[in-house]
Short mmCIF file of C-alpha atoms and ligand atoms in Angstrom, two decimals:
data_model
loop_
_atom_site.label_atom_id
_atom_site.label_comp_id
_atom_site.label_asym_id
_atom_site.label_seq_id
_atom_site.Cartn_x
_atom_site.Cartn_y
_atom_site.Cartn_z
CA MET A 488 107.63 115.39 200.35
CA ASN A 489 111.05 115.01 198.65
CA GLY A 490 114.12 113.72 200.25
CA HIS A 491 115.76 117.48 200.62
CA ALA A 492 112.58 118.87 202.41
CA LEU A 493 112.39 116.02 204.62
CA ARG A 494 116.10 116.30 205.82
CA LYS A 495 115.28 120.07 206.08
CA CYS A 496 112.15 119.40 208.15
CA LEU A 497 114.19 116.95 210.40
CA HIS A 498 117.09 119.09 210.85
CA ILE A 499 114.75 122.26 211.70
CA LEU A 500 112.86 120.00 214.03
CA SER A 501 116.03 119.07 215.96
CA LEU A 502 117.16 122.50 216.30
CA LEU A 503 113.96 123.54 217.70
CA LEU A 504 113.53 120.93 219.90
CA MET A 505 117.22 121.53 221.36
CA THR A 506 116.73 125.11 221.79
CA GLY A 507 113.00 125.09 222.84
CA LEU A 508 112.24 127.71 220.11
CA LEU A 509 109.06 125.74 219.30
CA PHE A 510 106.92 128.81 218.75
CA SER A 511 107.71 129.26 215.04
CA CYS A 512 106.26 125.80 214.46
CA ARG A 513 102.71 126.93 215.35
CA GLY A 514 100.51 128.93 213.03
CA LYS A 515 101.49 130.63 210.02
CA GLY A 516 105.28 129.59 210.04
CA THR A 517 104.74 125.95 210.16
CA LEU A 518 107.22 122.91 209.77
CA GLU A 519 104.50 121.80 207.24
CA ASP A 520 105.11 125.00 205.11
CA SER A 521 108.90 124.80 205.63
CA SER A 522 108.54 121.38 203.18
CA ARG A 523 107.77 123.79 200.29
CA GLU A 524 110.29 124.57 197.78
CA GLY A 525 111.49 127.94 197.45
CA LEU A 526 112.46 131.16 199.44
CA ILE A 527 111.84 131.02 203.12
CA LEU A 528 111.95 134.69 204.46
CA GLY A 529 111.73 135.51 208.30
CA PHE A 530 110.24 139.05 208.92
CA SER A 531 110.23 140.40 212.18
CA GLN A 532 107.64 143.46 212.38
CA ILE A 533 107.53 145.78 215.49
CA GLY A 534 104.00 145.63 215.89
CA ALA A 535 100.46 147.11 214.85
CA GLU A 536 100.60 150.75 216.36
CA SER A 537 99.18 152.68 213.62
CA ALA A 538 97.29 152.31 210.36
CA TRP A 539 100.61 153.03 208.61
CA ARG A 540 101.98 150.07 210.16
CA LYS A 541 99.33 147.58 209.34
CA CYS A 542 99.22 148.64 206.00
CA ASN A 543 103.15 147.95 205.68
CA THR A 544 102.37 144.38 207.09
CA SER A 545 99.83 143.71 204.78
CA SER A 546 101.94 144.80 202.02
CA VAL A 547 104.62 142.57 202.84
CA LYS A 548 102.25 139.58 203.38
CA GLU A 549 100.46 140.04 200.21
CA ALA A 550 103.69 140.44 198.16
CA ALA A 551 105.31 137.24 199.87
CA GLU A 552 101.96 135.45 199.00
CA GLU A 553 101.98 136.69 195.26
CA ALA A 554 105.56 135.50 194.89
CA GLY A 555 105.25 132.41 196.38
CA VAL A 556 107.56 133.28 199.06
CA GLN A 557 107.05 131.41 202.49
CA LEU A 558 106.94 134.47 205.15
CA LEU A 559 107.78 133.49 208.73
CA PHE A 560 106.26 136.73 210.50
CA GLU A 561 106.81 137.45 214.13
CA ASN A 562 104.95 140.54 215.49
CA ALA A 563 107.55 142.05 218.40
CA GLU A 564 104.69 143.91 219.97
CA GLN A 565 106.75 146.87 220.49
CA LYS A 566 109.71 145.23 222.39
CA GLN A 567 113.20 145.14 221.00
CA GLU A 568 114.10 141.99 223.18
CA ASN A 569 111.12 140.04 221.19
CA GLN A 570 112.68 141.30 217.81
CA ILE A 571 115.86 140.05 218.88
CA LYS A 572 114.47 136.56 219.79
CA ALA A 573 112.29 136.38 216.67
CA LEU A 574 115.83 137.11 214.82
CA ARG A 575 117.47 134.18 216.79
CA SER A 576 114.50 131.97 215.80
CA PHE A 577 115.20 132.70 212.07
CA ILE A 578 118.69 131.85 212.42
CA VAL A 579 117.70 128.63 214.29
CA TYR A 580 115.15 128.01 211.50
CA GLN A 581 117.85 128.49 208.96
CA VAL A 582 115.54 130.71 206.91
CA ASP A 583 117.23 131.92 203.36
CA VAL A 584 116.85 135.63 204.33
CA ILE A 585 115.91 137.84 207.11
CA ALA A 586 114.25 141.09 206.92
CA PHE A 587 113.31 143.35 209.88
CA VAL A 588 111.95 146.74 211.02
CA PRO A 589 114.23 147.79 213.78
CA ILE A 590 112.25 149.63 216.50
CA VAL A 591 114.97 151.37 217.92
CA ALA A 592 118.34 152.40 216.07
CA ASP A 593 120.67 150.94 218.72
CA GLY A 594 121.63 147.52 219.97
CA TRP A 595 121.57 145.04 217.20
CA ASP A 596 125.29 144.27 216.54
CA ASN A 597 125.32 140.82 218.19
CA VAL A 598 122.23 139.21 216.74
CA LEU A 599 123.16 140.47 213.32
CA LYS A 600 126.75 139.03 213.87
CA GLU A 601 125.06 135.81 214.49
CA ALA A 602 123.11 135.88 211.41
CA LYS A 603 126.21 136.62 209.41
CA ASP A 604 127.92 134.01 211.25
CA ALA A 605 125.14 131.59 210.02
CA GLY A 606 125.46 132.98 206.47
CA ILE A 607 121.93 134.58 206.43
CA PRO A 608 121.76 137.97 204.81
CA VAL A 609 119.87 140.48 206.55
CA LEU A 610 117.87 143.28 204.68
CA ILE A 611 116.66 146.31 206.96
CA THR A 612 113.47 148.27 206.35
CA ASP A 613 111.48 151.29 207.07
CA ARG A 614 113.78 152.17 210.13
CA LYS A 615 117.53 152.28 210.15
CA ILE A 616 120.05 151.20 212.64
CA ASN A 617 123.13 152.55 214.09
CA THR A 618 126.33 150.26 213.92
CA ALA A 619 129.83 150.66 213.43
CA ASP A 620 129.92 147.49 211.03
CA PRO A 621 127.89 148.25 207.91
CA SER A 622 128.63 144.62 206.66
CA LEU A 623 126.29 143.16 209.31
CA TYR A 624 123.43 143.54 206.83
CA ALA A 625 123.13 143.70 203.09
CA GLY A 626 121.03 146.77 202.68
CA PHE A 627 118.22 149.27 203.65
CA ILE A 628 115.11 149.99 201.97
CA GLY A 629 112.76 152.55 203.80
CA THR A 630 111.90 156.08 204.39
CA ASP A 631 113.98 159.02 204.33
CA SER A 632 112.87 160.49 207.81
CA LYS A 633 115.47 163.34 207.93
CA GLN A 634 113.83 164.49 204.65
CA GLU A 635 110.32 164.31 206.06
CA GLY A 636 111.20 166.56 208.67
CA ARG A 637 112.84 168.99 206.38
CA GLU A 638 109.73 169.01 204.22
CA GLY A 639 107.93 169.69 207.37
CA ALA A 640 109.80 172.83 208.04
CA ARG A 641 109.88 173.92 204.68
CA PHE A 642 106.19 174.17 204.83
CA LEU A 643 106.32 176.28 207.91
CA LEU A 644 108.93 178.61 206.35
CA LYS A 645 106.40 179.40 203.74
CA LYS A 646 103.41 179.50 205.84
CA PHE A 647 104.77 182.02 208.39
CA ALA A 648 107.06 184.11 206.08
CA GLY A 649 107.53 187.60 207.78
CA THR A 650 105.87 186.39 211.03
CA GLU A 651 107.72 187.58 214.04
CA LYS A 652 107.23 184.60 216.52
CA VAL A 653 106.06 181.09 215.82
CA ARG A 654 105.96 178.79 218.70
CA ILE A 655 106.24 175.20 217.88
CA VAL A 656 105.20 172.08 219.79
CA GLU A 657 106.68 168.75 218.36
CA ILE A 658 105.32 165.30 218.91
CA GLN A 659 107.60 162.74 218.56
CA GLY A 660 107.57 159.14 217.51
CA THR A 661 109.28 156.20 219.51
CA GLU A 662 112.40 157.56 221.32
CA GLY A 663 115.44 155.86 219.95
CA SER A 664 113.86 155.28 216.75
CA SER A 665 115.55 156.19 213.54
CA VAL A 666 112.56 158.04 212.20
CA ALA A 667 111.80 160.01 215.21
CA ILE A 668 115.52 160.87 215.21
CA GLY A 669 115.69 161.91 211.43
CA ARG A 670 112.33 163.76 211.64
CA SER A 671 113.54 165.89 214.55
CA GLU A 672 116.93 166.48 212.90
CA GLY A 673 115.79 167.27 209.64
CA PHE A 674 113.20 169.66 211.10
CA ARG A 675 115.72 171.38 213.07
CA GLU A 676 118.40 171.47 210.44
CA GLU A 677 115.74 173.24 208.13
CA LEU A 678 114.76 175.93 210.67
CA GLU A 679 118.33 176.75 211.59
CA GLY A 680 118.92 180.50 211.31
CA HIS A 681 115.31 181.15 211.36
CA ASP A 682 115.14 182.45 214.93
CA GLU A 683 111.37 183.32 214.67
CA PHE A 684 110.76 179.63 215.11
CA GLU A 685 110.97 178.19 218.35
CA ILE A 686 110.13 174.81 219.73
CA ILE A 687 108.69 175.33 222.88
CA HIS A 688 107.85 171.67 223.84
CA SER A 689 109.04 168.35 222.31
CA VAL A 690 107.70 165.06 223.70
CA SER A 691 107.37 161.49 222.63
CA GLY A 692 104.05 159.92 221.96
CA ASP A 693 105.20 156.89 220.86
CA PHE A 694 103.39 157.06 217.49
CA LEU A 695 100.38 156.24 219.30
CA ARG A 696 96.94 158.18 218.90
CA SER A 697 95.85 157.66 222.64
CA ARG A 698 99.17 159.29 223.65
CA GLY A 699 98.60 162.18 221.03
CA TYR A 700 95.55 162.79 222.85
CA GLU A 701 96.80 162.57 226.38
CA LEU A 702 99.67 164.70 225.55
CA MET A 703 97.86 167.38 223.69
CA ARG A 704 95.29 167.80 226.55
CA ASP A 705 98.45 168.13 228.92
CA ILE A 706 100.29 170.66 226.53
CA LEU A 707 97.13 172.86 226.42
CA LYS A 708 97.06 173.03 230.32
CA ARG A 709 100.84 174.38 229.94
CA HIS A 710 100.98 176.39 227.07
CA ASP A 711 98.84 179.63 226.44
CA HIS A 712 99.86 180.22 222.74
CA ILE A 713 100.93 177.47 220.55
CA ASP A 714 101.11 178.30 216.69
CA VAL A 715 102.14 174.97 215.37
CA ILE A 716 101.93 171.28 216.27
CA TYR A 717 104.58 169.14 214.21
CA SER A 718 103.56 165.74 214.67
CA HIS A 719 105.73 162.60 213.61
CA ASN A 720 102.66 160.73 212.68
CA ASP A 721 99.02 160.72 211.77
CA GLY A 722 97.99 158.49 214.58
CA MET A 723 99.25 160.89 217.13
CA THR A 724 97.97 163.75 214.89
CA LEU A 725 94.37 162.29 215.11
CA GLY A 726 94.60 162.01 218.98
CA VAL A 727 95.39 165.95 218.92
CA LEU A 728 92.56 166.89 217.18
CA ASP A 729 90.28 164.91 219.42
CA ALA A 730 91.92 166.66 222.08
CA LEU A 731 91.42 170.17 220.08
CA ARG A 732 87.84 169.33 219.74
CA GLU A 733 87.21 169.71 223.25
CA THR A 734 88.66 173.22 223.23
CA ASN A 735 87.53 176.40 221.27
CA LEU A 736 90.44 176.34 219.24
CA ILE A 737 90.20 175.74 215.54
CA PRO A 738 92.77 172.99 214.22
CA GLY A 739 94.32 174.25 210.95
CA LYS A 740 93.25 177.86 211.78
CA ASP A 741 94.17 178.68 215.28
CA ILE A 742 96.94 175.91 215.34
CA VAL A 743 98.68 175.11 212.20
CA ILE A 744 99.16 171.39 211.89
CA VAL A 745 102.01 169.34 210.25
CA THR A 746 101.99 165.41 210.13
CA ILE A 747 103.64 162.34 208.75
CA ASP A 748 102.37 159.58 207.15
CA ALA A 749 99.42 160.52 204.49
CA GLU A 750 96.76 158.03 206.09
CA GLN A 751 93.49 158.59 204.35
CA ALA A 752 92.17 160.16 207.88
CA ALA A 753 95.01 162.60 207.76
CA ILE A 754 94.30 163.49 204.03
CA ASP A 755 90.66 163.83 204.86
CA ALA A 756 91.46 166.24 207.68
CA LEU A 757 93.58 168.32 205.14
CA ILE A 758 90.85 168.45 202.74
CA ARG A 759 88.59 169.73 205.66
CA GLY A 760 90.82 172.40 206.60
CA GLU A 761 91.86 170.77 209.94
CA VAL A 762 95.45 169.97 209.02
CA ASN A 763 97.76 172.17 206.86
CA CYS A 764 100.51 169.82 205.80
CA VAL A 765 100.48 165.98 205.45
CA ILE A 766 104.02 164.68 204.21
CA GLU A 767 103.89 161.09 203.01
CA CYS A 768 105.70 157.96 204.46
CA ASN A 769 105.06 155.27 201.95
CA PRO A 770 104.24 151.81 203.77
CA LYS A 771 103.72 150.04 200.52
CA MET A 772 107.35 148.36 200.53
CA GLY A 773 106.25 144.68 200.29
CA PRO A 774 107.01 144.23 196.51
CA ALA A 775 110.35 145.96 196.79
CA ILE A 776 111.25 143.69 200.02
CA ILE A 777 110.45 140.33 198.38
CA ASP A 778 112.27 141.50 195.25
CA LEU A 779 115.44 142.16 197.25
CA ALA A 780 114.89 139.04 199.34
CA GLU A 781 114.97 137.14 196.41
CA LYS A 782 118.23 138.62 194.99
CA LEU A 783 119.75 137.97 198.21
CA SER A 784 118.66 134.46 198.19
CA ARG A 785 120.37 134.07 194.72
CA GLY A 786 123.53 135.53 196.22
CA GLU A 787 123.08 138.86 194.29
CA SER A 788 124.04 142.16 196.06
CA ILE A 789 121.76 144.70 196.52
CA PRO A 790 122.02 148.64 196.91
CA PRO A 791 122.97 149.38 200.33
CA LEU A 792 120.57 152.26 200.70
CA GLN A 793 117.25 152.55 199.16
CA HIS A 794 114.82 155.42 199.89
CA VAL A 795 111.19 155.08 198.82
CA ARG A 796 109.22 157.40 196.77
CA GLU A 797 107.22 160.04 199.02
CA THR A 798 105.22 163.18 198.33
CA VAL A 799 103.95 166.27 200.37
CA PHE A 800 100.27 167.28 200.38
CA THR A 801 99.60 171.00 201.65
CA GLU A 802 96.76 173.23 201.82
CA TYR A 803 98.40 175.30 198.91
CA ASP A 804 97.59 172.14 196.55
CA ASP A 805 94.97 170.99 194.36
CA LEU A 806 93.38 168.28 197.00
CA SER A 807 90.75 166.98 194.47
CA SER A 808 92.89 164.33 192.75
CA ILE A 809 94.47 162.62 195.57
CA GLU A 810 94.17 158.92 194.95
CA PRO A 811 92.67 157.04 197.73
CA ARG A 812 95.43 156.01 200.15
CA GLY A 813 94.57 152.48 201.22
CA TYR A 814 95.44 153.01 204.76
O1 AHR B 1102 108.55 153.97 211.15
C1 AHR B 1102 107.41 154.64 210.26
C2 AHR B 1102 106.64 154.98 211.24
O2 AHR B 1102 105.98 154.07 212.31
C3 AHR B 1102 105.31 155.71 210.81
O3 AHR B 1102 105.58 157.22 210.76
C4 AHR B 1102 104.21 155.52 211.81
O4 AHR B 1102 102.84 155.50 211.69
C5 AHR B 1102 104.58 154.01 212.34
O5 AHR B 1102 104.21 153.36 213.45
#
């Protein structure tokens, strides 16, 4: 261990002892590791609620490993308070860059101000935040959730052209998350002026398959006639399909299904005709996140807003050439 690394280690140790924030000294983000030269990136992930999320996490971990970046990874288990704690621990740890997926859009200003005061640049990824002060973070890379919502509505406008009445059930993602808000807003904006489309029921399923199943069972009891399920992620859609299998309704025929993420399981359901439209949300952002973090650590500026490339797969397309999804 060279002198610089040793000093950094001792400094970190004293800060951790002072604050009691010793958890980051265990497991993967260890003091031992921090003796390595190079970029230290603190990454706060929201959890492992879906196959999409697990792929997103692997993508970040693999890209960090490949680039020789030391990753301090924290899983917030779906709680904003855990994320705030993780960000504070990264500040205490004096990481070079912080990246995080904000579980909800509001409530980040204080901790981001602390990072700014500590001179640590912050990259926001996947989900966006609401703040009156955009100087609190360096940039965003992630999905364009409003566009995803618009794509879902565009598919329905084509599918139901000339139909007098279309009753839609919307199963939203986590309440207060930018992706649930964007997917709802974009969908509604695109359907505006098309009064034949009515959202008869809208409820949050928290991006969980188990909730998709429970909600669909409940919704079927409340509504005799449903034309469309618009689900904010594939996990919940798979739960919806599980519930529909317990009925005589044929998914994809009796009820049109629009879903977001493009997990392999959803693409397989599209090929089987049980789902009608799959909108890709791209989780493989690891390499871009690491590239941006490296730029930030060198003091370079990065674009304030970058949306990742995403595709739409529908029953009207040639589905024989879709590459295996890997999630
Ligand atoms: O923020 C992206 C969303 O979060 C994905 O659509 C969903 O599957 C995930 O859990």
